[in-house]
CSV table of C-alpha atoms and ligand atoms in Angstrom, one decimal:
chain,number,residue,atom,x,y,z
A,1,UNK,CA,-49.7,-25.2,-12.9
A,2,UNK,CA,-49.5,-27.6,-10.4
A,3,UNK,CA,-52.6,-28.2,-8.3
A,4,UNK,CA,-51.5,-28.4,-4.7
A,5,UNK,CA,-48.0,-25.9,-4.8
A,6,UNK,CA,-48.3,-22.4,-4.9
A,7,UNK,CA,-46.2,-20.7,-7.9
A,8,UNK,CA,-43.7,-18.4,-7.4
A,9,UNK,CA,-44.1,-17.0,-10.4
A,10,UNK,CA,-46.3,-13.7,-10.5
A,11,UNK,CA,-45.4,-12.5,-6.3
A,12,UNK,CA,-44.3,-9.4,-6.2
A,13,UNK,CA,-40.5,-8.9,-4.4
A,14,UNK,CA,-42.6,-8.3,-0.9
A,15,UNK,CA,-44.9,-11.3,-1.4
A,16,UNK,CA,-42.0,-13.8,-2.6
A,17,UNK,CA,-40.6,-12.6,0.7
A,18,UNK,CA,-43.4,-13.6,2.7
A,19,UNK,CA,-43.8,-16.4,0.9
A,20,UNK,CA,-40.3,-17.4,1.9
A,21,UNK,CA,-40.4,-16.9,5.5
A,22,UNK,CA,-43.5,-19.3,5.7
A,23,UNK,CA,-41.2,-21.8,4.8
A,24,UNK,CA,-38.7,-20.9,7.6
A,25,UNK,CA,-36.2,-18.5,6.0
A,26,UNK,CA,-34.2,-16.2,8.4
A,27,UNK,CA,-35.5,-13.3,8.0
A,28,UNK,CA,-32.2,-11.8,8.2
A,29,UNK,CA,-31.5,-14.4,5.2
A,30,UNK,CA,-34.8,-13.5,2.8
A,31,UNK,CA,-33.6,-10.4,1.0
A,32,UNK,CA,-30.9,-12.8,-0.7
A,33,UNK,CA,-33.0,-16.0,-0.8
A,34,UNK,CA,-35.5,-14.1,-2.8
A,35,UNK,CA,-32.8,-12.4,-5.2
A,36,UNK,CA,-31.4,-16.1,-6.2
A,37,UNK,CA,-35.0,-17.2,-6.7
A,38,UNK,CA,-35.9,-14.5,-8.9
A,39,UNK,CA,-32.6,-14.3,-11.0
A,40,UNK,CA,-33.2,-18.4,-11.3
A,41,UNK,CA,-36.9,-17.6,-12.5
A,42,UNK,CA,-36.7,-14.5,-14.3
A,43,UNK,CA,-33.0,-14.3,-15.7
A,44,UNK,CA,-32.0,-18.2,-16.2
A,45,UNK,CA,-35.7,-19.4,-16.7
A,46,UNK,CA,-36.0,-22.0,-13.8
A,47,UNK,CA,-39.2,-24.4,-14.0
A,48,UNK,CA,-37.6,-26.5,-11.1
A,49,UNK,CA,-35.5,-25.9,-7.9
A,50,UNK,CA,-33.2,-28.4,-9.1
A,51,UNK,CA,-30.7,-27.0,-11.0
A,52,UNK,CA,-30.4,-23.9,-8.6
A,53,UNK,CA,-27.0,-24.7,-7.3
A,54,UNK,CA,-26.6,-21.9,-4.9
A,55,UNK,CA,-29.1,-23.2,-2.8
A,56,UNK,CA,-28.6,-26.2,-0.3
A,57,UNK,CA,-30.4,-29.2,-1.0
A,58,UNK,CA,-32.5,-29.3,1.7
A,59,UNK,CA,-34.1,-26.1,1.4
A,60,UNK,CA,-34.2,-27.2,-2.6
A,61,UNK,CA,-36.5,-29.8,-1.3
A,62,UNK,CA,-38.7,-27.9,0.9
A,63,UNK,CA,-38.8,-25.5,-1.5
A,64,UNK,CA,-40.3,-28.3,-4.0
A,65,UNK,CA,-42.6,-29.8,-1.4
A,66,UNK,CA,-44.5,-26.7,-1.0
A,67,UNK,CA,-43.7,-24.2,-4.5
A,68,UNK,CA,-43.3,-24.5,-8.2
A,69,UNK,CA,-41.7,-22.9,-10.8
A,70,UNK,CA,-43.9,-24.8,-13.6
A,71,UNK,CA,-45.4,-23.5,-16.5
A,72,UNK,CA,-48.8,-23.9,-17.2
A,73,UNK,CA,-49.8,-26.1,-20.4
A,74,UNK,CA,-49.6,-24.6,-24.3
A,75,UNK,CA,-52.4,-26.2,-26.0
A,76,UNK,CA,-51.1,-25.1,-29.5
A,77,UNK,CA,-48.1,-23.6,-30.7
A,78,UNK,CA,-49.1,-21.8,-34.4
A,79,UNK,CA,-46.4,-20.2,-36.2
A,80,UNK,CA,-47.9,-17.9,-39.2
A,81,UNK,CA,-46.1,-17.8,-43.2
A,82,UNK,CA,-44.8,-14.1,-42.1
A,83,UNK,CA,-43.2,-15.6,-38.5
A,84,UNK,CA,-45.6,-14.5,-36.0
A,85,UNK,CA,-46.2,-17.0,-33.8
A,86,UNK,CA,-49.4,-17.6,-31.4
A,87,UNK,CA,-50.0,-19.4,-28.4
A,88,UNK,CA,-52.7,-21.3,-27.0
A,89,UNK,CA,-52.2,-21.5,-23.4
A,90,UNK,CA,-54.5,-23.5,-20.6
A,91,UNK,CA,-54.5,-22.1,-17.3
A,92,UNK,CA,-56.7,-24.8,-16.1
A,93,UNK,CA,-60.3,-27.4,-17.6
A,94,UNK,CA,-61.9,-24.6,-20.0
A,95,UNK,CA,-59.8,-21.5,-19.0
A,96,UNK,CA,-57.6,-20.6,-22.3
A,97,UNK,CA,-56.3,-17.5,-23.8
A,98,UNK,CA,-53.9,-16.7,-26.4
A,99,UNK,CA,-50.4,-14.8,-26.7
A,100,UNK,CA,-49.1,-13.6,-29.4
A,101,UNK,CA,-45.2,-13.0,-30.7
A,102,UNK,CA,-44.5,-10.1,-33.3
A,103,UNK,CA,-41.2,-10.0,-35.1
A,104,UNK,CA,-39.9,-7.7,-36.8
A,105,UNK,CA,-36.5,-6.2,-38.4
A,106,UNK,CA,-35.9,-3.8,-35.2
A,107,UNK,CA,-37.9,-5.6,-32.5
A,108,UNK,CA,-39.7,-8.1,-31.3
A,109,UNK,CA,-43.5,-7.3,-29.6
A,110,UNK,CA,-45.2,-10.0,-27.4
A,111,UNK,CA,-48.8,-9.0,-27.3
A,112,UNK,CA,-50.4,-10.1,-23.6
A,113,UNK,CA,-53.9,-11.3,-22.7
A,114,UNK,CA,-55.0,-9.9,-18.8
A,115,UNK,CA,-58.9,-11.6,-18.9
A,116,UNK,CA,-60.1,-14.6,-20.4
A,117,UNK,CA,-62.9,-13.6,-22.6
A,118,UNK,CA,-63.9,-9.4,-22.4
A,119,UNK,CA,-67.1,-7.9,-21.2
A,120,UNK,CA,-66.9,-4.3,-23.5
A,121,UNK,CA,-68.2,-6.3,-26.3
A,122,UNK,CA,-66.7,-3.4,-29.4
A,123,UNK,CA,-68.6,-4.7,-32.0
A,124,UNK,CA,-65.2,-5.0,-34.1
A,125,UNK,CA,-63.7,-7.3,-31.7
A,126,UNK,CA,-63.5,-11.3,-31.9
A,127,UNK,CA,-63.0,-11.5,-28.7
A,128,UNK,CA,-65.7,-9.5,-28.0
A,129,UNK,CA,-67.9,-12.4,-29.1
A,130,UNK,CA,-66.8,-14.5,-26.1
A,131,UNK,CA,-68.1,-13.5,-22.3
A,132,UNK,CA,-65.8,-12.7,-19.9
A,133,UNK,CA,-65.0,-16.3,-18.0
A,134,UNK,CA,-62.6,-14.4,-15.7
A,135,UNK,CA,-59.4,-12.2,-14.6
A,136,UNK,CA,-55.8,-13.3,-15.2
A,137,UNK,CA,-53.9,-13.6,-12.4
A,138,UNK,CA,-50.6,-11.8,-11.7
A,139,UNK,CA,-49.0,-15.3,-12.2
A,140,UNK,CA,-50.7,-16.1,-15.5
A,141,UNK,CA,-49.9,-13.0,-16.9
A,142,UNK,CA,-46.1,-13.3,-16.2
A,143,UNK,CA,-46.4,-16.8,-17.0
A,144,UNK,CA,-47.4,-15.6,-21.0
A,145,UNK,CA,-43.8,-14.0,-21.3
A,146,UNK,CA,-42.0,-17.0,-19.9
A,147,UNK,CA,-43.7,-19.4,-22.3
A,148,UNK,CA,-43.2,-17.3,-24.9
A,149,UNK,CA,-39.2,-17.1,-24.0
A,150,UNK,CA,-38.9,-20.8,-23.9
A,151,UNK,CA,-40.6,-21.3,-27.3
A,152,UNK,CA,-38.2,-18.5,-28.3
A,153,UNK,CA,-35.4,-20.4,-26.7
A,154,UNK,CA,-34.2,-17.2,-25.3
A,155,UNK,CA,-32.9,-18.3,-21.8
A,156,UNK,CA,-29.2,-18.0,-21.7
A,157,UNK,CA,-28.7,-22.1,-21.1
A,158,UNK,CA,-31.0,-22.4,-24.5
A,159,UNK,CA,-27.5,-22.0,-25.8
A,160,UNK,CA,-29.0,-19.3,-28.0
A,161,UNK,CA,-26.5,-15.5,-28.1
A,162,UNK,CA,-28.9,-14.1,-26.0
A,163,UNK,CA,-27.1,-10.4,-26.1
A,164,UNK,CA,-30.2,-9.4,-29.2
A,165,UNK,CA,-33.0,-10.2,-27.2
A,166,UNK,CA,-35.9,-11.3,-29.5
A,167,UNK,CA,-38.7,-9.8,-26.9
A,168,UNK,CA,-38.0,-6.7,-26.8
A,169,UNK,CA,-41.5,-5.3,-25.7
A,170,UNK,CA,-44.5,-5.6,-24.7
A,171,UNK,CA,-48.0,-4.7,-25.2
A,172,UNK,CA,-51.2,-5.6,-23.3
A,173,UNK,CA,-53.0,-6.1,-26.2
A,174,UNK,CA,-54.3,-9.2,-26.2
A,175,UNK,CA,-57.6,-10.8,-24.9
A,176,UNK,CA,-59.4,-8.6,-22.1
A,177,UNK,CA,-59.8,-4.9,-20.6
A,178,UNK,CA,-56.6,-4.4,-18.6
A,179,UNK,CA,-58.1,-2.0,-16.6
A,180,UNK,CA,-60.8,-4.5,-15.7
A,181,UNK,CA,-58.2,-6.2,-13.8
A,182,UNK,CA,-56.2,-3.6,-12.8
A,183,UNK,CA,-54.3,-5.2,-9.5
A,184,UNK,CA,-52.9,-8.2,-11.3
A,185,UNK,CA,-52.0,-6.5,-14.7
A,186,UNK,CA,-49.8,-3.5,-11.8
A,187,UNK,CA,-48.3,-6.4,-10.1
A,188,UNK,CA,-47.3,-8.7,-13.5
A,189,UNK,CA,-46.0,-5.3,-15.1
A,190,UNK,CA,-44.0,-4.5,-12.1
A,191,UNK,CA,-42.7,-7.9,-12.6
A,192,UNK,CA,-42.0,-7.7,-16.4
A,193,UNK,CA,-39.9,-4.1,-15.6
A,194,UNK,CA,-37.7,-5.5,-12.7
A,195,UNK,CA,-34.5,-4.7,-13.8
A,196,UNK,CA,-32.7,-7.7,-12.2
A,197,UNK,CA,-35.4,-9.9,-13.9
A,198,UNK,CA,-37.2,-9.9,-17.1
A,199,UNK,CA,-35.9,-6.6,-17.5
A,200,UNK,CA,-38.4,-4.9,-20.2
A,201,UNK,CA,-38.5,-0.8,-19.5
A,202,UNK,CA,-41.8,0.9,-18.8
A,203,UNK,CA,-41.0,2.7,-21.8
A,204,UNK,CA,-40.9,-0.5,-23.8
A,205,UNK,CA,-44.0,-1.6,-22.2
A,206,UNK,CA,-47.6,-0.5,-23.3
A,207,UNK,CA,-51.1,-0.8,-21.9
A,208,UNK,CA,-54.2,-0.5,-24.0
A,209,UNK,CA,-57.5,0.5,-22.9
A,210,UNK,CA,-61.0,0.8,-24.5
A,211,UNK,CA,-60.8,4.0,-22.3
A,212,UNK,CA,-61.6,2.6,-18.5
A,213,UNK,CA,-61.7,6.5,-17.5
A,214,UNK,CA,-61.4,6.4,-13.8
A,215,UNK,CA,-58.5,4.4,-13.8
A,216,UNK,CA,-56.1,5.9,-16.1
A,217,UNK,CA,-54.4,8.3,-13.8
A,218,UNK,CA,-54.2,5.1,-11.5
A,219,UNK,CA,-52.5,3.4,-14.1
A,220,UNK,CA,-50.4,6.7,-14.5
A,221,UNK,CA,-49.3,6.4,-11.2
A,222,UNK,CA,-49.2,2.8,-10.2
A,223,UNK,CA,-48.1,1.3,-13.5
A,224,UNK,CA,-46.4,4.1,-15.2
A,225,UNK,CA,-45.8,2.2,-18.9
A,226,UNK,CA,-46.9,4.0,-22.2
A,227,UNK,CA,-50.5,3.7,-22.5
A,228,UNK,CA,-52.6,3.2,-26.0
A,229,UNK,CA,-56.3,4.4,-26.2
A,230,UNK,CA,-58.7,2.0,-28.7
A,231,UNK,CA,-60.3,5.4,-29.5
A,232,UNK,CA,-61.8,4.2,-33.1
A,233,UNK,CA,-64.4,7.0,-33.8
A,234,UNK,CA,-64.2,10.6,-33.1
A,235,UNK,CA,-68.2,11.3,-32.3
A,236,UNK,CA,-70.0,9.7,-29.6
A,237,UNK,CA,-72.9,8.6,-31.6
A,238,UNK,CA,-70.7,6.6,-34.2
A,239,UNK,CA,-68.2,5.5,-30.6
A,240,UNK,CA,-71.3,4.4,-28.6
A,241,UNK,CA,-72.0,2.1,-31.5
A,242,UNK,CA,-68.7,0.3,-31.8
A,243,UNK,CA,-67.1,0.9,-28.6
A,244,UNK,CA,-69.9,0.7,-26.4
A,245,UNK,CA,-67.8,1.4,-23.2
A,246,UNK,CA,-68.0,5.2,-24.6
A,247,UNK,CA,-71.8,5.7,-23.3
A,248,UNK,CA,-70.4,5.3,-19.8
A,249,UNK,CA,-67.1,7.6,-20.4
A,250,UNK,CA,-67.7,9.7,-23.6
A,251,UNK,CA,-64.7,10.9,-25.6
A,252,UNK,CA,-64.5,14.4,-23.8
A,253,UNK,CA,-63.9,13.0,-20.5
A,254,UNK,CA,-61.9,10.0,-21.8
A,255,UNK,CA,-59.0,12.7,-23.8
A,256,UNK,CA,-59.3,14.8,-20.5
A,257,UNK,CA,-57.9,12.1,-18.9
A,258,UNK,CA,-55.2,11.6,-21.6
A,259,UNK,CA,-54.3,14.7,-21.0
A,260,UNK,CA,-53.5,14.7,-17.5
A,261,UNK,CA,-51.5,11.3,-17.9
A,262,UNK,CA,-48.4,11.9,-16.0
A,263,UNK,CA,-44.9,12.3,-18.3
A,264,UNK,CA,-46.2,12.9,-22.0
A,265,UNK,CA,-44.0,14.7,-23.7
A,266,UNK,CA,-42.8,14.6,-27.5
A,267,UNK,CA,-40.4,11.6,-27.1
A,268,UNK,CA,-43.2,9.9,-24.7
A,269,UNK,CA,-46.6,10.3,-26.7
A,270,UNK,CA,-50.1,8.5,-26.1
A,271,UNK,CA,-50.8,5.8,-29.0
A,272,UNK,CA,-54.5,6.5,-30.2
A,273,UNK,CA,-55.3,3.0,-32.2
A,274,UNK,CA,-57.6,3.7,-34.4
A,275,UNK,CA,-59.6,0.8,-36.7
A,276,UNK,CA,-60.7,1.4,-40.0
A,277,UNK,CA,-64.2,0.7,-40.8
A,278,UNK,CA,-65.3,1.0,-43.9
A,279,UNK,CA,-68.1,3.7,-44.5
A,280,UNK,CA,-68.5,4.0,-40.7
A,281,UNK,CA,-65.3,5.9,-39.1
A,282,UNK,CA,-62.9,6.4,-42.1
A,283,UNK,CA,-63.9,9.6,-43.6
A,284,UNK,CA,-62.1,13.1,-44.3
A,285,UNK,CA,-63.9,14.8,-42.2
A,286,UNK,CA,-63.4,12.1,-39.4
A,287,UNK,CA,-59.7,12.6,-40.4
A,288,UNK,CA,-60.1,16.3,-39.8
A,289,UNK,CA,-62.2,16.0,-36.3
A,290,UNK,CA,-59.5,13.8,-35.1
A,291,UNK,CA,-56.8,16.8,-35.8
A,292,UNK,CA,-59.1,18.7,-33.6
A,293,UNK,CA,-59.5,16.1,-30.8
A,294,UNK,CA,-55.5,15.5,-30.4
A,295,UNK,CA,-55.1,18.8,-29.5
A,296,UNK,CA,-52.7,19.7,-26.7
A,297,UNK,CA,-52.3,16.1,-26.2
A,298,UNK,CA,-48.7,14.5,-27.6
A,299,UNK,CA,-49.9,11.8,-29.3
A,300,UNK,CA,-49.2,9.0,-32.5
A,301,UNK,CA,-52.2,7.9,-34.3
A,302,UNK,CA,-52.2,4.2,-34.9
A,303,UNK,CA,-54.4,3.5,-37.9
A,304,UNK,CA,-55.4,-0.7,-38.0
A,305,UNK,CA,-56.6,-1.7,-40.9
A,306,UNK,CA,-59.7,-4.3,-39.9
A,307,UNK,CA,-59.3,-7.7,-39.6
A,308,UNK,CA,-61.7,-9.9,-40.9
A,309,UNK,CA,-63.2,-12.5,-38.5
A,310,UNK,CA,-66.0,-15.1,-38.9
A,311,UNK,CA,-69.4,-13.5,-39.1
A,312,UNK,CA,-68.1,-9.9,-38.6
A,313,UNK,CA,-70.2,-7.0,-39.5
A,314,UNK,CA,-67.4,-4.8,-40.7
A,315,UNK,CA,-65.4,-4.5,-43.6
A,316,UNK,CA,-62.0,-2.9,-43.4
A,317,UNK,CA,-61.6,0.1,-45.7
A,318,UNK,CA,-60.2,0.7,-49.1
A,319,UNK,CA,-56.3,1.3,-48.8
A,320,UNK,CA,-56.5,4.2,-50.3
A,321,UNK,CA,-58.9,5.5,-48.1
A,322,UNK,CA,-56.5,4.6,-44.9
A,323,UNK,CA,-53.8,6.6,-46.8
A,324,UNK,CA,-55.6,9.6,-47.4
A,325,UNK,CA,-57.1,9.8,-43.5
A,326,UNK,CA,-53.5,8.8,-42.9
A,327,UNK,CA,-52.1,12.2,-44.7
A,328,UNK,CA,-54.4,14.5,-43.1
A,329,UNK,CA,-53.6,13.4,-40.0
A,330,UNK,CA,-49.9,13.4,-40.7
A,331,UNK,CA,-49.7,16.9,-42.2
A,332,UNK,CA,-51.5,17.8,-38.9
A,333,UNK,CA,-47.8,17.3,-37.3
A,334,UNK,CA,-49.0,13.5,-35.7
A,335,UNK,CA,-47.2,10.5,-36.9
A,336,UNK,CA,-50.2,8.4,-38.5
A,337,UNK,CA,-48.4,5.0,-39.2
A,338,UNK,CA,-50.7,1.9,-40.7
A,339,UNK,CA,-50.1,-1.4,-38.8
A,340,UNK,CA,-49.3,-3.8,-40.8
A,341,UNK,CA,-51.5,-7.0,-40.2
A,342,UNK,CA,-49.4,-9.5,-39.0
A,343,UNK,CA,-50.3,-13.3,-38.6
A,344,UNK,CA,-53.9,-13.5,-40.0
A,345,UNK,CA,-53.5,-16.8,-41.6
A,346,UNK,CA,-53.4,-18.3,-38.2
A,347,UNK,CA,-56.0,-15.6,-36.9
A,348,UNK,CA,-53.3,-14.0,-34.5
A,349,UNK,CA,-53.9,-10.2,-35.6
A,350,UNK,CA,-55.3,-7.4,-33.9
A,351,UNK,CA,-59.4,-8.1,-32.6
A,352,UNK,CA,-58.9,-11.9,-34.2
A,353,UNK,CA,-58.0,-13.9,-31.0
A,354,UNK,CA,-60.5,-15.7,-29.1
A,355,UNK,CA,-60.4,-19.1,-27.2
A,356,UNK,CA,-63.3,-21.9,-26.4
A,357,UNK,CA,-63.5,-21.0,-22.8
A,358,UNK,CA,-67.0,-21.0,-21.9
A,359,UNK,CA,-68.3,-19.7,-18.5
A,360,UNK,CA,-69.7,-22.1,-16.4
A,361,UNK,CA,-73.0,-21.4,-15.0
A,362,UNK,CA,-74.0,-21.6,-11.7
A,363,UNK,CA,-76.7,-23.8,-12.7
A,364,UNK,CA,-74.0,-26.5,-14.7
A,365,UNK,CA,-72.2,-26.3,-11.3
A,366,UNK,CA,-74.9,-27.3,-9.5
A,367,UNK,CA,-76.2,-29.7,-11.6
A,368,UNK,CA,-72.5,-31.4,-11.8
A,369,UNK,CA,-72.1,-31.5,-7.7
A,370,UNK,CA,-75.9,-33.2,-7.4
A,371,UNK,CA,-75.0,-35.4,-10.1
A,372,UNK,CA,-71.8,-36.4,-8.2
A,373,UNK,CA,-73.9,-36.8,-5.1
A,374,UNK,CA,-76.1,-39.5,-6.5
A,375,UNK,CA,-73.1,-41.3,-7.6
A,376,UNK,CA,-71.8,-41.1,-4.1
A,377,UNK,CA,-68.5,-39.3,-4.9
A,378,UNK,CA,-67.1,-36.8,-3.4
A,379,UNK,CA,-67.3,-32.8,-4.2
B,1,LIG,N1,-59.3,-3.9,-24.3
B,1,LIG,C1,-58.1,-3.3,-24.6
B,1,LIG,C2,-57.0,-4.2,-25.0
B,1,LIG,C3,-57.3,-4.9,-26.3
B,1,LIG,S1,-56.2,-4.2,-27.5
B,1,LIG,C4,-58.4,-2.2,-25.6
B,1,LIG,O1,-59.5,-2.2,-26.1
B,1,LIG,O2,-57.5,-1.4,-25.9
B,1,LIG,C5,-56.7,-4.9,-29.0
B,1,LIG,C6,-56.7,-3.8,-30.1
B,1,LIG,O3,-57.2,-4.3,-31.3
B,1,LIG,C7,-57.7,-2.7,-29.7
B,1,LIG,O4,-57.3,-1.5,-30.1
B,1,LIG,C8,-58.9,-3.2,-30.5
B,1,LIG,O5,-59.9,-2.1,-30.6
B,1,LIG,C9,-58.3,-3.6,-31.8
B,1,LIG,N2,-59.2,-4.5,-32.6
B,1,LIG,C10,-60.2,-5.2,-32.1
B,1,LIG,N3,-60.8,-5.9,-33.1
B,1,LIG,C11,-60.1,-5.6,-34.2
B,1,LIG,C12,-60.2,-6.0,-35.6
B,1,LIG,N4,-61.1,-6.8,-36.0
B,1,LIG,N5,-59.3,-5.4,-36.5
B,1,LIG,C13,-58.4,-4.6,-36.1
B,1,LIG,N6,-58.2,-4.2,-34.8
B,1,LIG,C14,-59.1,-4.6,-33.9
């Protein structure tokens, strides 16, 4: 994104607002202003002020001097044998993360990063091999759904019949804790569900935790989207081990709070994702403990199969092992579909994503600014 301009992408209604009478907008004039804007960012797909007809062309131009509309850079564009495609996208030197687009027969799921790097380090994870280098902001978040539309070419002057949209939801499921960032993944969200705008429902719209405890019901309240719990293992000793968030909220308190997430009902469940690990989480009487745990809760069991990653210390289990944990949990009344892995050729499947972005030390910093100073240049 450009340097000097703040974007317009990622403010919030109130903040676009704001933002609109620093540039001198009547404020009896900003409620309208800021509708064309957002229909011209969100519904057409704007990356200049240029084309935006219904504005005069000197506010177009102040609006350029000081705002932007731009998108930030896609590094590479990867597009896997079964059509998933993955994004590589460069926020700025050394901050990347990855978005990936799922297809299938009756939707389409973009799959969202909200940190660059993670700090819960599941054992399972690829990107738990990389250090957190920092939160998204509300803009880059947003920003990962209007790349992924202009790849898609599914802006209506893309000339593409955009009445069977091809994103038709989305999941924060990519890179990072999204309760670790929890201010700019509300705002984004809020963004993503405007009806004049980008238009996807809460209800097509799901968060995934590692099981942040204190801020689900915040989530519940502020965000109100479907939520998805990484639960994984069913007994703390075996959760501490691969999830090892659960030493700080154990699974007791962590499905206490699942049950008190506002609006569950049968036709609006909680997804429990649950990866299987060979010899470590996948056995019958993990199926049957699992039974046990979903009690009272209206839930859908997501079973992953693992996906390999370079050096990982897991290996995913036998297939037939996923289908009989699959039946018990399915005769227990709770829908128990297997994911299909989708895009591993081009390492774009669950836990596989991961970018370069390396956190710069303090001491690097330092060492770059007295470096500079000898030279003479500035900071
Ligand atoms: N931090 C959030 C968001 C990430 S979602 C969370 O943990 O929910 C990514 C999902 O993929 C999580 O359910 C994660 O546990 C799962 N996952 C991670 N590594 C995986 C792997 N190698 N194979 C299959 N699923 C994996």
């Amino acid at each position: 994104m450009d340097g000097q301009k703040d974007s317009l992408i990622g403010l919030t209604r109130d903040q676009l607002k704001r933002a609109l009478l620093t540039v001198g907008v009547e404020p009896k004039q900003v409620g309208m202003r800021a509708s064309q804007l957002w229909n011209a960012a969100y519904v057409q797909g704007a990356t200049d002020f240029d084309r935006m007809t219904t504005l005069a062309k000197p506010f177009r131009r102040e609006l350029d001097e000081r705002f932007t509309l731009q998108r930030p850079e896609v590094v590479t564009a990867q597009t896997s044998s079964d059509g998933t495609r993955k994004w590589l996208i460069r926020f700025g030197p050394g901050v990347e993360v990855e978005t990936v687009f799922i297809p299938e027969e009756d939707r389409g799921t973009l799959c969202v990063s909200s940190q660059v790097g993670c700090t819960l380090n599941c054992r399972f994870c690829h990107t738990g091999t990389q250090k957190l280098v920092r939160n998204l902001t509300s803009a880059e978040i947003v920003s990962q759904i209007l790349i992924a539309r202009d790849h898609l070419r599914e802006w209506p002057h893309a000339g593409r019949n955009t009445t069977t949209r091809q994103i038709t939801n989305v999941v924060m499921m990519g890179m990072g804790e999204p309760l670790y960032n929890f201010d700019n993944v509300r705002d984004a969200l809020s963004i993503v569900a405007d009806g004049e705008g980008l238009s996807v429902s809460k209800r097509r719209i799901t968060l995934s935790t590692a099981g942040v405890v204190p801020m689900i019901p915040k989530a519940g309240a502020e965000i109100g989207s479907m939520l998805a719990i990484s639960l994984h293992a069913v007994r703390d000793e075996v959760r501490d081990a691969i999830v090892p968030l659960n030493k700080k909220y154990p699974i007791k308190e962590l499905l206490a709070a699942c049950r008190a997430y506002p609006g569950l009902s049968n036709a609006r469940r909680i997804t429990f994702e649950y990866v299987m690990l060979k010899g470590v989480n996948d056995s019958v009487a993990d199926a049957k403990q699992l039974v046990r745990l979903m009690a009272g809760i209206p839930a859908k069991i997501n079973l992953i199969p693992f996906n390999p990653w370079p050096g990982a210390p897991y290996e995913c289990s036998d297939w037939e092992q996923i289908e009989t944990f699959g039946e018990i949990v399915n005769k227990a009344g709770y829908a128990s579909p297997i994911r299909t892995p989708r895009g591993r050729d081009i390492m774009a499947a669950c836990g596989q994503l991961k970018s370069e972005s390396v956190k710069e030390r303090a001491s690097a910093r330092m060492a770059a600014l007295r470096s500079r100073e000898l030279a003479g240049m500035p900071h």
